[in-house]
GROMACS .gro file of C-alpha atoms in nm:
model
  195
    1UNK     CA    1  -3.020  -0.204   1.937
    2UNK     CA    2  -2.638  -0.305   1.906
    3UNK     CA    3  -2.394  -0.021   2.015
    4UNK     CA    4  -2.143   0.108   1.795
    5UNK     CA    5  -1.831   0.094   1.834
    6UNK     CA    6  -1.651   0.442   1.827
    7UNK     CA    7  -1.292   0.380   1.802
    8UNK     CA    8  -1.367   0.202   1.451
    9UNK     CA    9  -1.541   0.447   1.321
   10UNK     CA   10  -1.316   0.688   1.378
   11UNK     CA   11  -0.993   0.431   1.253
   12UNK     CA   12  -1.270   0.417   0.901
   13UNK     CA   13  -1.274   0.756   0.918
   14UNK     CA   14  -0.902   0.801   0.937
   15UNK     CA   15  -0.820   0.527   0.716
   16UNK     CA   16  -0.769   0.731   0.377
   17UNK     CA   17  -0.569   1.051   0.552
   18UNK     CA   18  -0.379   0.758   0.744
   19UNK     CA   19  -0.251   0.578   0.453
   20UNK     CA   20  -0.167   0.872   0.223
   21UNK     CA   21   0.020   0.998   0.492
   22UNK     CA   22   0.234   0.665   0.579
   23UNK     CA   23   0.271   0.636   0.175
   24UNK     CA   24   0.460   1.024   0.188
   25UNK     CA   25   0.631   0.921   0.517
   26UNK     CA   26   0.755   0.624   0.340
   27UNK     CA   27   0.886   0.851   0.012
   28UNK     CA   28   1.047   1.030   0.285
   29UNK     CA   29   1.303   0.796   0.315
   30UNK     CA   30   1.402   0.788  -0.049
   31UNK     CA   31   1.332   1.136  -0.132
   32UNK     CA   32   1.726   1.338  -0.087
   33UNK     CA   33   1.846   1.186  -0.334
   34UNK     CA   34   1.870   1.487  -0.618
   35UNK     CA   35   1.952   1.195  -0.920
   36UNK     CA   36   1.665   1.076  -0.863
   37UNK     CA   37   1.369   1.272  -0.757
   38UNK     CA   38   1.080   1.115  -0.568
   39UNK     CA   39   0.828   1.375  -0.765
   40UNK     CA   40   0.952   1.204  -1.108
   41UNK     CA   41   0.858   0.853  -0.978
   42UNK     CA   42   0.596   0.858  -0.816
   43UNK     CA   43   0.358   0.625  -1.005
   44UNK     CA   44   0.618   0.379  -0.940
   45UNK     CA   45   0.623   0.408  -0.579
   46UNK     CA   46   0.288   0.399  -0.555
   47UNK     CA   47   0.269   0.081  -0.813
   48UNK     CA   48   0.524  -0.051  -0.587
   49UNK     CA   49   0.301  -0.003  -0.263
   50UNK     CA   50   0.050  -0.226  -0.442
   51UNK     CA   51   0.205  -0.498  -0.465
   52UNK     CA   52   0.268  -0.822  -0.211
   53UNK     CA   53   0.637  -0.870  -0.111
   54UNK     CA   54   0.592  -1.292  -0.151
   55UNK     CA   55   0.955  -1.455  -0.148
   56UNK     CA   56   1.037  -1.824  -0.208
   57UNK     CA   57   1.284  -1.839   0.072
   58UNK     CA   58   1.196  -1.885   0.425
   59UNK     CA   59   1.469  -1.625   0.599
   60UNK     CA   60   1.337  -1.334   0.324
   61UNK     CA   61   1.031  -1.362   0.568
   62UNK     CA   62   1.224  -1.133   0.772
   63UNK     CA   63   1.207  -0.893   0.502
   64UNK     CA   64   0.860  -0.887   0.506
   65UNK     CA   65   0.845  -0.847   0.937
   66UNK     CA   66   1.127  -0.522   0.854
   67UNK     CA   67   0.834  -0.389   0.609
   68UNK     CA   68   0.521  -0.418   0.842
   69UNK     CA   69   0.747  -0.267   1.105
   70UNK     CA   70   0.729   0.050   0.947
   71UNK     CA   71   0.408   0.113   0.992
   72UNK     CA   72   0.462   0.074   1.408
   73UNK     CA   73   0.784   0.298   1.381
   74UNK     CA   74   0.525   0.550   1.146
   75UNK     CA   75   0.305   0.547   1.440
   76UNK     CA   76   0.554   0.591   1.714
   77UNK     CA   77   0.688   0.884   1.522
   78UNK     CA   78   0.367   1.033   1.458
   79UNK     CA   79   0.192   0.932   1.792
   80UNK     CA   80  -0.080   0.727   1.651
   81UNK     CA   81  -0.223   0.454   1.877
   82UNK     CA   82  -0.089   0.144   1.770
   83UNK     CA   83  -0.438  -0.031   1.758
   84UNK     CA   84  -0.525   0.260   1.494
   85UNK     CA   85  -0.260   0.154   1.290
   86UNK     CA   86  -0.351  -0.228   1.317
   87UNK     CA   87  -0.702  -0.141   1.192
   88UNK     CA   88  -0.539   0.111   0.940
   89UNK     CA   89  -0.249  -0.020   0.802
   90UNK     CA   90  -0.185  -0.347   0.959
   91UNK     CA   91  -0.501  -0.513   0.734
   92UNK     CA   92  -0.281  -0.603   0.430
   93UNK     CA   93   0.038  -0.771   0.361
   94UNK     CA   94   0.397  -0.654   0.348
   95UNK     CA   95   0.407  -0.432  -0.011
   96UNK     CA   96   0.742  -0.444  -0.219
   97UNK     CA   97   0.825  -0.034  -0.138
   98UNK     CA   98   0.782  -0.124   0.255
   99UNK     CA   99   1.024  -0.428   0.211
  100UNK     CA  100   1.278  -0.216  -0.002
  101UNK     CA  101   1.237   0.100   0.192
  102UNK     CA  102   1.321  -0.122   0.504
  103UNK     CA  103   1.590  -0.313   0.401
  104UNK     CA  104   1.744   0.029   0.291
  105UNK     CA  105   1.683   0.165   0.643
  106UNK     CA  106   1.813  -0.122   0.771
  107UNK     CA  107   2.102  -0.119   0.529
  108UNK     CA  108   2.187   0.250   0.628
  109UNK     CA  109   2.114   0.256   1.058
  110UNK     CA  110   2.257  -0.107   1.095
  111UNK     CA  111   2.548  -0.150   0.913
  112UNK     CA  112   2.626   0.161   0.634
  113UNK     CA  113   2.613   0.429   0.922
  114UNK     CA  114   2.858   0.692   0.895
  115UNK     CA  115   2.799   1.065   1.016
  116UNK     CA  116   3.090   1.193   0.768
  117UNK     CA  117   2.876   1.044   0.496
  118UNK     CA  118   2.574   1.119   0.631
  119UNK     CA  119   2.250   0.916   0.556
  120UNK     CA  120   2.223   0.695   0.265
  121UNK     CA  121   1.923   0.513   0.223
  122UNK     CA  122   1.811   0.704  -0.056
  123UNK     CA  123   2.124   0.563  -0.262
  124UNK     CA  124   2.068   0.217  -0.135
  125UNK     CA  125   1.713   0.219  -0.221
  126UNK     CA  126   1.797   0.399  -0.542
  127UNK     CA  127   2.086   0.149  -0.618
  128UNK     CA  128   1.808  -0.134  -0.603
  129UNK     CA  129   1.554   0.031  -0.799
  130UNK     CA  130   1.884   0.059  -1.098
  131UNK     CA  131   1.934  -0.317  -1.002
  132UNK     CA  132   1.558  -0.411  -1.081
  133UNK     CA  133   1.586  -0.191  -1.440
  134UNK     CA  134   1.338   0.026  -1.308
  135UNK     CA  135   1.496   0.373  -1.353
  136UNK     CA  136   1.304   0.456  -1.678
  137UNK     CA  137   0.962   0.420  -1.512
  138UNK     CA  138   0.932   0.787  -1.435
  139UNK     CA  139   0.603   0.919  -1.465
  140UNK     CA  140   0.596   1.065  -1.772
  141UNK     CA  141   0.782   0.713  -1.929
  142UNK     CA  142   0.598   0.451  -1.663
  143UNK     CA  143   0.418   0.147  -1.830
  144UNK     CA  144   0.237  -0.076  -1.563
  145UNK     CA  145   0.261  -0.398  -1.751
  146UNK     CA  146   0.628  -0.321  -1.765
  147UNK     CA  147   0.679  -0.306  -1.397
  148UNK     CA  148   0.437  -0.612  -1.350
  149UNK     CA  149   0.706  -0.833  -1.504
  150UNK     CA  150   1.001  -0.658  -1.377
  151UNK     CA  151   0.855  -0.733  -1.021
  152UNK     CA  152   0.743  -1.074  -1.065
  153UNK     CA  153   1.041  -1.149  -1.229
  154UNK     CA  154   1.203  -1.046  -0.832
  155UNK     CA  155   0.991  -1.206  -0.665
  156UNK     CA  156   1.010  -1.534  -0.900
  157UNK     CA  157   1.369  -1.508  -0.836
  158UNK     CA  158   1.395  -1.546  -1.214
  159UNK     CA  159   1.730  -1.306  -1.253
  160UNK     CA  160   2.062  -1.391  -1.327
  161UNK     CA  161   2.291  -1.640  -1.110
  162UNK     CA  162   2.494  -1.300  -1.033
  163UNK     CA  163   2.132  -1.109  -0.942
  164UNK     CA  164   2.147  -0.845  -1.216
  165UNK     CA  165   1.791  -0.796  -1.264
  166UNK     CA  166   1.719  -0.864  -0.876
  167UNK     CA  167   1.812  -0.624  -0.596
  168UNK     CA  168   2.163  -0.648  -0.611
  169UNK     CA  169   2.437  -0.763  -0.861
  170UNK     CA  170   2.750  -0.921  -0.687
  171UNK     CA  171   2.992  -1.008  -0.953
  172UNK     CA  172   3.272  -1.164  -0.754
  173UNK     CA  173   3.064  -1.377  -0.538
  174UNK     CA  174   3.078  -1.760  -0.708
  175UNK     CA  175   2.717  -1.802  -0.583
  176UNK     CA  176   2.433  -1.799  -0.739
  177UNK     CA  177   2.257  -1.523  -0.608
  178UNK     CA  178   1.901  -1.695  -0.671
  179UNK     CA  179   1.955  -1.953  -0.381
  180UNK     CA  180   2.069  -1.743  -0.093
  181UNK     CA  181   1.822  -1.466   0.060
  182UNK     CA  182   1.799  -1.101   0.020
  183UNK     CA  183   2.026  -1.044   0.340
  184UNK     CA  184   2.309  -1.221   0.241
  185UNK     CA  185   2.296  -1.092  -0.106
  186UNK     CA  186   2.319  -0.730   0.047
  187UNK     CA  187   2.606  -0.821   0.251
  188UNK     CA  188   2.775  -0.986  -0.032
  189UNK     CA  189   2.674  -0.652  -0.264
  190UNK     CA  190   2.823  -0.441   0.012
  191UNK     CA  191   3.132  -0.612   0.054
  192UNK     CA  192   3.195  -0.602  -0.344
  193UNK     CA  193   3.128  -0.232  -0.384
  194UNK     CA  194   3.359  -0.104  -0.050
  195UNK     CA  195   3.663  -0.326  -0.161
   0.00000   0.00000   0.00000
């Protein structure tokens, strides 16, 4: 008789409270922003969550790394075992909402940071949700087939040479925003917007 193996089980077990709970941790980071409540969007977030961050440029794979990260910084700040969270979490690809939330973190702890501000990931995420044209999709307005195409219109990189209709529009750049990965277009947006 083969012997089972109690540590999955238990990871099964935990899978559905797991994943609902990284989803709200996630939200978290977006949520204290009082333009734009999290309650009003959720079906996008969690549309967003469904989907594969794929990217056409090799450095955006860094993107993806800052997205599965979350869900080891998620278990360090809840105390999960990380092999939980490989079994849990770490059995599907980057989503679009890990990549943005993380490149908003990212955005906000690496180079934004300013206690007389205080935080501002919220607004960064928000700004790229704007960016995208995805600020009608609340849940009493959201269309699925709508945010399909907005998304894999992104991830085509099929937006304008100044990226309205990606993340981030830089107007002032002289690049087309298409051909250079989502870091640099961040930097550029950032530079454009504090000058």
């Amino acid at each position: 008789m083969a012997r089972k193996d109690k540590s999955m089980g238990l990871a099964i077990k935990k899978r559905p409270i797991v994943t609902e709970l990284y989803f709200e941790w996630l939200c978290q980071f977006v949520s204290d922003n009082p333009v734009y409540p999290v309650s009003s969007y959720t079906k996008l977030l969690s549309k967003l969550h469904t989907i594969k961050f794929n990217y056409v440029l090799p450095m955006d794979g860094n993107r993806e790394e800052d997205g599965t990260d979350l869900r080891y910084r998620f278990a360090y700040e809840h105390d999960y075992d990380e092999r939980m969270i490989v079994t849990v979490l770490d059995d599907r690809p980057c989503s679009v909402l890990e990549m943005m939330v993380a490149l908003a973190v990212r955005c906000e702890e690496h180079i934004m940071d300013d206690p007389e501000i205080g935080n501002r990931t919220s607004e960064w995420f928000w700004g790229m949700i704007k960016n995208l044209g995805l600020m009608s999709m609340t849940d009493d307005n959201f269309s699925d087939s709508y945010v399909d195409t907005v998304i894999t219109r992104f991830l085509d990189q099929d937006y304008e040479k100044n990226g309205k209709g990606g993340l981030f529009t830089v107007d002032h750049c002289g690049r087309d925003l298409r051909t250079v990965d989502i870091w640099c277009q961040l930097c550029w947006y950032l530079d454009e917007i504090s000058e």
